[in-house]
Short mmCIF file of C-alpha atoms in Angstrom, two decimals:
data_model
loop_
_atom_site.label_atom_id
_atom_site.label_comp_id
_atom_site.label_asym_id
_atom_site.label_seq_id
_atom_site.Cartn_x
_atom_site.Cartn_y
_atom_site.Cartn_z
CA UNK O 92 -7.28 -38.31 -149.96
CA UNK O 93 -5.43 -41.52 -148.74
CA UNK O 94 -2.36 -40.68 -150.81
CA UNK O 95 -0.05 -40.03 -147.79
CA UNK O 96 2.75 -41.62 -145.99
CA UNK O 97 3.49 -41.63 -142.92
CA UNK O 98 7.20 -41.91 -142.08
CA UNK O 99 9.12 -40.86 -139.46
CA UNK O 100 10.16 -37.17 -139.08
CA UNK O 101 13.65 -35.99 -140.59
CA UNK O 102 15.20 -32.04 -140.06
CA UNK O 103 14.09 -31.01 -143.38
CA UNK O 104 10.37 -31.66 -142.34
CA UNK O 105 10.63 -29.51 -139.01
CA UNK O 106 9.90 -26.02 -140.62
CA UNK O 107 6.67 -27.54 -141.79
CA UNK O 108 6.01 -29.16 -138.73
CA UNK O 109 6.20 -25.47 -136.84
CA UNK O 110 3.80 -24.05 -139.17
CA UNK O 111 1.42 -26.87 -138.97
CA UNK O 112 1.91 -26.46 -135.37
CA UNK O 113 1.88 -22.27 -134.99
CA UNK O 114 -1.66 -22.64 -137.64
CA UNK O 115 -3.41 -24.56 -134.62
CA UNK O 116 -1.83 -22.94 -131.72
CA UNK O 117 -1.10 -19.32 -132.46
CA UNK O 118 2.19 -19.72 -131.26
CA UNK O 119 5.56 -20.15 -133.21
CA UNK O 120 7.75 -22.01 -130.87
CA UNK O 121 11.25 -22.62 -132.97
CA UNK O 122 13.27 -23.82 -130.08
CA UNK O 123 10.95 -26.18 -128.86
CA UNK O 124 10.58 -27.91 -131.54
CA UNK O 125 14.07 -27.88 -132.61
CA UNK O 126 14.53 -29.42 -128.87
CA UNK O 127 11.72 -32.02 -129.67
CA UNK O 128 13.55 -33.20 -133.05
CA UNK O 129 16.73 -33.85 -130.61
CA UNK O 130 14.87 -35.44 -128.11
CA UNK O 131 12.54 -37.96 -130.70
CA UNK O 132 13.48 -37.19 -133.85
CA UNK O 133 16.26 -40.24 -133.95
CA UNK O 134 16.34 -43.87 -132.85
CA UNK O 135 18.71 -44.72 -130.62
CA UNK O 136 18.68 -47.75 -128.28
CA UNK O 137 15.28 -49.50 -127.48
CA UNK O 138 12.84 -47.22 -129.62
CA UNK O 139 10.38 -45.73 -126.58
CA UNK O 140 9.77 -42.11 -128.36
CA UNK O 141 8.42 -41.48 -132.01
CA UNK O 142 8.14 -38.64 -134.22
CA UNK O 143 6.13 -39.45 -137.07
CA UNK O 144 4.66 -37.24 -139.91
CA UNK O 145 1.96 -37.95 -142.81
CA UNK O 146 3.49 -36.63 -146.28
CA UNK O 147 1.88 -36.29 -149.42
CA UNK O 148 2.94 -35.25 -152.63
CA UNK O 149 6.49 -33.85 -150.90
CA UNK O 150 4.66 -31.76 -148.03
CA UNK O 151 3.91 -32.60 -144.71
CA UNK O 152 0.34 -32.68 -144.02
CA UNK O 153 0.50 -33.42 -140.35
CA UNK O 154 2.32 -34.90 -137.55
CA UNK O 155 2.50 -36.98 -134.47
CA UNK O 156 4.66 -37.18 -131.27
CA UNK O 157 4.78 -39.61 -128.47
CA UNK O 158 6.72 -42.08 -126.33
CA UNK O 159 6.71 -45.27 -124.13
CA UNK O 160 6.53 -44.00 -120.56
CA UNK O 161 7.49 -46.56 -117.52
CA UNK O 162 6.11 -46.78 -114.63
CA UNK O 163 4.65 -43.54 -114.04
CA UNK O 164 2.47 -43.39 -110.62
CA UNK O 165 2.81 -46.97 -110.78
CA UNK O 166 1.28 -47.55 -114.21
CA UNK O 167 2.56 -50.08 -115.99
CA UNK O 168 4.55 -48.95 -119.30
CA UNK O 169 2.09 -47.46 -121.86
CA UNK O 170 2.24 -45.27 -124.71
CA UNK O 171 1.29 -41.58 -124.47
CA UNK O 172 0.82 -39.28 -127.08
CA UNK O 173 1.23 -35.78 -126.75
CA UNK O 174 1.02 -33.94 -129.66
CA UNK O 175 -0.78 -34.25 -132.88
CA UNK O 176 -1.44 -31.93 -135.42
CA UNK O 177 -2.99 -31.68 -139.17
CA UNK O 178 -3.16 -28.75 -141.98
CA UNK O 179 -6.31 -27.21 -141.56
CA UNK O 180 -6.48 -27.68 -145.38
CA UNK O 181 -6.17 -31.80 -144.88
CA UNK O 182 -8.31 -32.57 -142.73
CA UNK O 183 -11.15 -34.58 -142.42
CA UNK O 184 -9.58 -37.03 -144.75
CA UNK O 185 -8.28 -39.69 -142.02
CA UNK O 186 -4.69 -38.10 -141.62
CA UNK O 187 -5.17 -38.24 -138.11
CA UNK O 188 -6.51 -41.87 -138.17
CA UNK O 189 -3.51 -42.64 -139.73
CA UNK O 190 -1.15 -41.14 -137.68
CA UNK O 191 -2.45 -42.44 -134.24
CA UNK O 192 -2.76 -45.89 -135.94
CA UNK O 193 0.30 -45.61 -137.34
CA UNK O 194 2.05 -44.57 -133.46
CA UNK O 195 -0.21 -47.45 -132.31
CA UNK O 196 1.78 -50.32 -133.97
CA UNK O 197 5.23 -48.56 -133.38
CA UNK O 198 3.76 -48.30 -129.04
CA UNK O 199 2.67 -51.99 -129.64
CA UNK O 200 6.37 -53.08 -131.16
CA UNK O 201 7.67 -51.76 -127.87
CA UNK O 202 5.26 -53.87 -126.01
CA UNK O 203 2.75 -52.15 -124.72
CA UNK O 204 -1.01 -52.59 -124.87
CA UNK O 205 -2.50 -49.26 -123.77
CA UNK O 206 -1.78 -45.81 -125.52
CA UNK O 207 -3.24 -42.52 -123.37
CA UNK O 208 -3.31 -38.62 -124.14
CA UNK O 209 -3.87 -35.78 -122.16
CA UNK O 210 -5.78 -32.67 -123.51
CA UNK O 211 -7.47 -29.65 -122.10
CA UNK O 212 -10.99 -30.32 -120.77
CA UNK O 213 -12.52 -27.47 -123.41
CA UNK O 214 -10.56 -28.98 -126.59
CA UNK O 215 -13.47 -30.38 -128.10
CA UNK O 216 -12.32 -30.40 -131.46
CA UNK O 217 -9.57 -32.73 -130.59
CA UNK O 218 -11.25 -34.84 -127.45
CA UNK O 219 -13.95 -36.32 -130.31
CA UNK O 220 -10.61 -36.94 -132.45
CA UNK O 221 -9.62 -39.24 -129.68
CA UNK O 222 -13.20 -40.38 -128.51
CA UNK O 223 -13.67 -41.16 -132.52
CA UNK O 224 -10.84 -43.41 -131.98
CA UNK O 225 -12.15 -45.37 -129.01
CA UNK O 226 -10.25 -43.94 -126.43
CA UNK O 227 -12.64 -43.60 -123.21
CA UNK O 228 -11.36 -41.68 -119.79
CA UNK O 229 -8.54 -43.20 -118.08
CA UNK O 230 -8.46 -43.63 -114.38
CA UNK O 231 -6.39 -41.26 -113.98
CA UNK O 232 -7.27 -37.56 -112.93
CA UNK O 233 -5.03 -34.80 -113.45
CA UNK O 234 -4.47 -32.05 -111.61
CA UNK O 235 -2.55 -28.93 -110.85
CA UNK O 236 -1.93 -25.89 -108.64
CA UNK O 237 -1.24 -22.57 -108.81
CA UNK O 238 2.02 -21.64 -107.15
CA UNK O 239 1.37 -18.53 -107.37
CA UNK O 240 -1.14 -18.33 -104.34
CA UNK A 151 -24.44 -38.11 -112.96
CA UNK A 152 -27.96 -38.46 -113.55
CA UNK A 153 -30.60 -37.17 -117.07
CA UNK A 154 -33.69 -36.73 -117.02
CA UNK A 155 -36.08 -39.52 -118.47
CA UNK A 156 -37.04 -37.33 -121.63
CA UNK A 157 -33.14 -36.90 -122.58
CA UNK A 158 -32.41 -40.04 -121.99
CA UNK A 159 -35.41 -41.53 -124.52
CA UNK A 160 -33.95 -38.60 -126.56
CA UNK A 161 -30.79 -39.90 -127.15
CA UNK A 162 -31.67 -43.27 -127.28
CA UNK A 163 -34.00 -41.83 -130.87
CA UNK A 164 -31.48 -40.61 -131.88
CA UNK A 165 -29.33 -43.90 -131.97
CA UNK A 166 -31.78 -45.73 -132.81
CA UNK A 167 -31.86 -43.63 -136.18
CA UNK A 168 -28.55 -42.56 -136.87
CA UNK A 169 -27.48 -46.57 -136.79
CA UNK A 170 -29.62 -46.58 -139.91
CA UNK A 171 -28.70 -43.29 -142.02
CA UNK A 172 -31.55 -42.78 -144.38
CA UNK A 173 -33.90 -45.93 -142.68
CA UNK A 174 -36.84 -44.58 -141.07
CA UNK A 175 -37.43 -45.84 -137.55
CA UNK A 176 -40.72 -46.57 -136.25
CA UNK A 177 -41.62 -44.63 -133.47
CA UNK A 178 -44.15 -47.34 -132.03
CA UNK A 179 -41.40 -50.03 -132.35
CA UNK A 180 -39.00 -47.33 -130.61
CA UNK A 181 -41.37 -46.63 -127.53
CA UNK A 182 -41.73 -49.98 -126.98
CA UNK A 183 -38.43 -51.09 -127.23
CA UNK A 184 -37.52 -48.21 -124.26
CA UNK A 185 -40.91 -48.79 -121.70
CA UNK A 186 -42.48 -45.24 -122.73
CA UNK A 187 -45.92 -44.45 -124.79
CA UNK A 188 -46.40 -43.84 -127.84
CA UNK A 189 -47.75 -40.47 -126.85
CA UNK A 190 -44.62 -39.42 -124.37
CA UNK A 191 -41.97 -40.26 -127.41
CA UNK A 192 -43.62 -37.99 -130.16
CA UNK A 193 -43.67 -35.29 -127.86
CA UNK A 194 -39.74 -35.88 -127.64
CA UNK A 195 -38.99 -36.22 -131.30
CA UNK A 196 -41.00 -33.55 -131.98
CA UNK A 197 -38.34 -31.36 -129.94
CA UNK A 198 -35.55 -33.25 -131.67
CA UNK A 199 -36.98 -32.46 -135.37
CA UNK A 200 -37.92 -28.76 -134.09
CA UNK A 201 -33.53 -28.58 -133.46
CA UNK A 202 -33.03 -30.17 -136.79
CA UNK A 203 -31.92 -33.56 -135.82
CA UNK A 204 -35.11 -35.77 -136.85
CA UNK A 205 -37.51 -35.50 -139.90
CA UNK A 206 -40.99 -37.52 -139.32
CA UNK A 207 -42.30 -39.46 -141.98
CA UNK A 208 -46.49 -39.23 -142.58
CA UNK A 209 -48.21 -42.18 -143.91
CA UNK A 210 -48.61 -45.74 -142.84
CA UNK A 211 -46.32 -46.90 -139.84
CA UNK A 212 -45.23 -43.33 -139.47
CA UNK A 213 -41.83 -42.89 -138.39
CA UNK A 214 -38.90 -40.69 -138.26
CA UNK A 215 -35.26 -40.48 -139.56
CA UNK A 216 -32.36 -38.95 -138.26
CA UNK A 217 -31.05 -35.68 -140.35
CA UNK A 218 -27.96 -34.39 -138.42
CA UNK A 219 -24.16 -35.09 -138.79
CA UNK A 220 -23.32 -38.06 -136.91
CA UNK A 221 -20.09 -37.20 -136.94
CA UNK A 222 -20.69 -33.56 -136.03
CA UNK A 223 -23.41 -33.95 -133.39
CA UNK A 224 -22.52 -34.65 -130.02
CA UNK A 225 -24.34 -35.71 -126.82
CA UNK A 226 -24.39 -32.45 -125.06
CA UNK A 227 -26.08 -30.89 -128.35
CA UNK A 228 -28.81 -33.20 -127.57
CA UNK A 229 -28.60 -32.83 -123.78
CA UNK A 230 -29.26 -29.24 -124.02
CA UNK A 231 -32.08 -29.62 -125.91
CA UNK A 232 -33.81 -31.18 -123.30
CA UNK A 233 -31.93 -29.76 -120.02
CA UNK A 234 -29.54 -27.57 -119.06
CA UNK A 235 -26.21 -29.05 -117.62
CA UNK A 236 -24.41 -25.60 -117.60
CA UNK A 237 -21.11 -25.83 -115.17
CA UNK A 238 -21.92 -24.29 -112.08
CA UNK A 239 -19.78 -20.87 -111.75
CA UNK A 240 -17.29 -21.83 -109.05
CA UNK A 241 -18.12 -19.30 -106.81
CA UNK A 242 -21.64 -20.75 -106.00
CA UNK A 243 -24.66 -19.45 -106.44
CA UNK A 244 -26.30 -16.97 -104.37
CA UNK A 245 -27.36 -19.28 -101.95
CA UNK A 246 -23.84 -21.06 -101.69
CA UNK A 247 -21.83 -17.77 -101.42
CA UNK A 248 -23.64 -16.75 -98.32
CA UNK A 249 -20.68 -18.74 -95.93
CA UNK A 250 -17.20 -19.98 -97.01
CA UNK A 251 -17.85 -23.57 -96.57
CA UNK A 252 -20.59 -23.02 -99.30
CA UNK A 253 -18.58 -21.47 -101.61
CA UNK A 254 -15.97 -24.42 -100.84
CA UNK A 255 -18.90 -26.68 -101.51
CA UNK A 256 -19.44 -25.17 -104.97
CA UNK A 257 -16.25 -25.05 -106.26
CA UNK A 258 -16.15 -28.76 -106.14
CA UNK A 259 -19.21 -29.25 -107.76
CA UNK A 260 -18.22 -27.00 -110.45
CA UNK A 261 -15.40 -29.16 -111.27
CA UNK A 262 -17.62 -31.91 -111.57
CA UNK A 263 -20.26 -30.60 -113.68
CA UNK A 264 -16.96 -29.01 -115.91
CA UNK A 265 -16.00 -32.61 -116.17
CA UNK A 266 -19.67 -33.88 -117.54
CA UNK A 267 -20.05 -31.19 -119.96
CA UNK A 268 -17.24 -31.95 -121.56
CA UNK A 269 -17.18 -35.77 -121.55
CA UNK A 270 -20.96 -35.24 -123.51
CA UNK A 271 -19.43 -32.51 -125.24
CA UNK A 272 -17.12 -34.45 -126.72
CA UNK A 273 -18.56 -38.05 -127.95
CA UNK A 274 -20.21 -37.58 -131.24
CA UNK A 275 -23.58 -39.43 -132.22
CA UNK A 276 -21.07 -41.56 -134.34
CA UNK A 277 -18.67 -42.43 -131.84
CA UNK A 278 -21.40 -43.20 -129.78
CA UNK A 279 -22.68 -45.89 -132.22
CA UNK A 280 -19.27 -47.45 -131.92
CA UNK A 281 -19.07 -47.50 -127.66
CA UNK A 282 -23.02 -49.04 -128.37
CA UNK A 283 -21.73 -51.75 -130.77
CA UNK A 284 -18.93 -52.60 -128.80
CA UNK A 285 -21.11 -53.39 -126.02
CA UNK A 286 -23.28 -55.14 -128.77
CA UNK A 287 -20.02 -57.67 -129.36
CA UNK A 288 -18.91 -57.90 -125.54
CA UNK A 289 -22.35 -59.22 -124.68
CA UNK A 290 -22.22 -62.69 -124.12
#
């Protein structure tokens, strides 16, 4: 399949993007998503954010999300991406591929030269998406505590 | 992070063969290419074809091939063959758990042998090839 385009995301595609989304996670989360379309759905100002799906033959097949952060813990600006999903149905036929690549060249149009992600440490499936893309560990480590102790 | 010699000559097969889908790799050439005998390497690919990833070839030059999904395959399959790298429970062990600084001790090491397992868990044999042949192209 290489039939797709990838475009960026418009309202009508958000119902789509939810089930895409509640397929791989179990969860249906309306309102976030709804928020997310406010939040990167548009372009306004210097582009930093992008919401980008993969259509073919008038349904969405997958999506991707991710923005141009600044600065953070004294990084210089890079792209992140933090969300990427594909029909269970469509893939292994270089959606994906084409959706990081294709949030690659919008990261590098805002200037930057490094794109990270952040996943969970036993999401295999998706870590050897990313590894399969030539993205090694950054030096970064993240952690977290439970304020609940 | 350190492998034992055997995994280490294992995965090193391994690329070695899955560079070439279909070409069969000479095990001689192999073992001498890595410093190890003739002798020590068949008794590794004969572990790696026993888990399905190599088929030997009889006949002159003898060799081997590699018969897995590159793309499916990762590092830790192949670790585990030869090792086991299994995350230490946090906790400690029975040893550890005996005083609190023990138990400290072990919950650190946990979250470093978390981190290993799933760095090898999650580079393929084929995304290998690509860190090797990078490194192929960087070398001067």
């Amino acid at each position: 399949m290489d039939s797709f385009r990838i475009r960026p995301v418009e309202r009508a595609d958000l119902g789509e993007v939810i089930d895409i989304d509640t397929e791989a996670t179990g969860l249906r989360k309306v309102d976030y998503w709804y928020e997310l379309l406010a939040r990167y759905g548009g372009s306004r100002g210097r582009q930093q954010r992008f919401f980008l799906v993969a259509e073919q033959g008038g349904r969405v097949v997958g999506f991707i999300i991710g923005e141009v952060r600044d600065w953070e813990f004294g990084s210089p600006p890079c792209g992140w991406v933090f969300g990427i999903s594909v029909r269970r149905e469509d893939r292994q036929s270089g959606v994906a591929s084409r959706l990081l690549d294709a949030i690659c060249d919008e990261f590098r149009r805002a200037g930057v030269d490094k794109v990270r992600t952040l996943l969970a440490r036993d999401d295999h499936l998706v870590m050897s998406f990313f590894r399969s893309q030539r993205m090694m560990a950054a030096p970064f480590i993240a952690l977290e505590r439970d304020l609940l102790e | 992070m350190r492998l034992q010699k055997n995994t280490l000559i294992a995965l090193s097969s391994i690329l070695e063969a899955a560079a070439e889908p279909g070409r069969q790799v000479v095990a001689a050439d192999v073992a001498e290419k890595y410093g190890v005998s003739v002798h020590h390497l068949a008794k590794v690919l004969r572990q790696l074809g026993r888990a399905g990833l190599l088929e030997s070839a009889r006949g002159v030059g003898g060799g081997y091939r590699f018969v897995g999904n590159a793309r499916r395959v990762t590092l830790l399959d192949v670790i585990e063959i030869f090792e086991d790298i299994s995350a230490r429970p946090a906790e400690g062990g029975e040893r550890e758990t005996v005083t609190d600084e023990g138990r400290g001790i072990a919950r650190v090491l946990a979250e470093i042998d978390q981190t290993a397992k799933a760095v090898f868990g999650s580079i393929t044999i084929a995304t290998m090839l690509g860190i090797v042949e990078r490194e192929r192209r960087a070398r001067p």
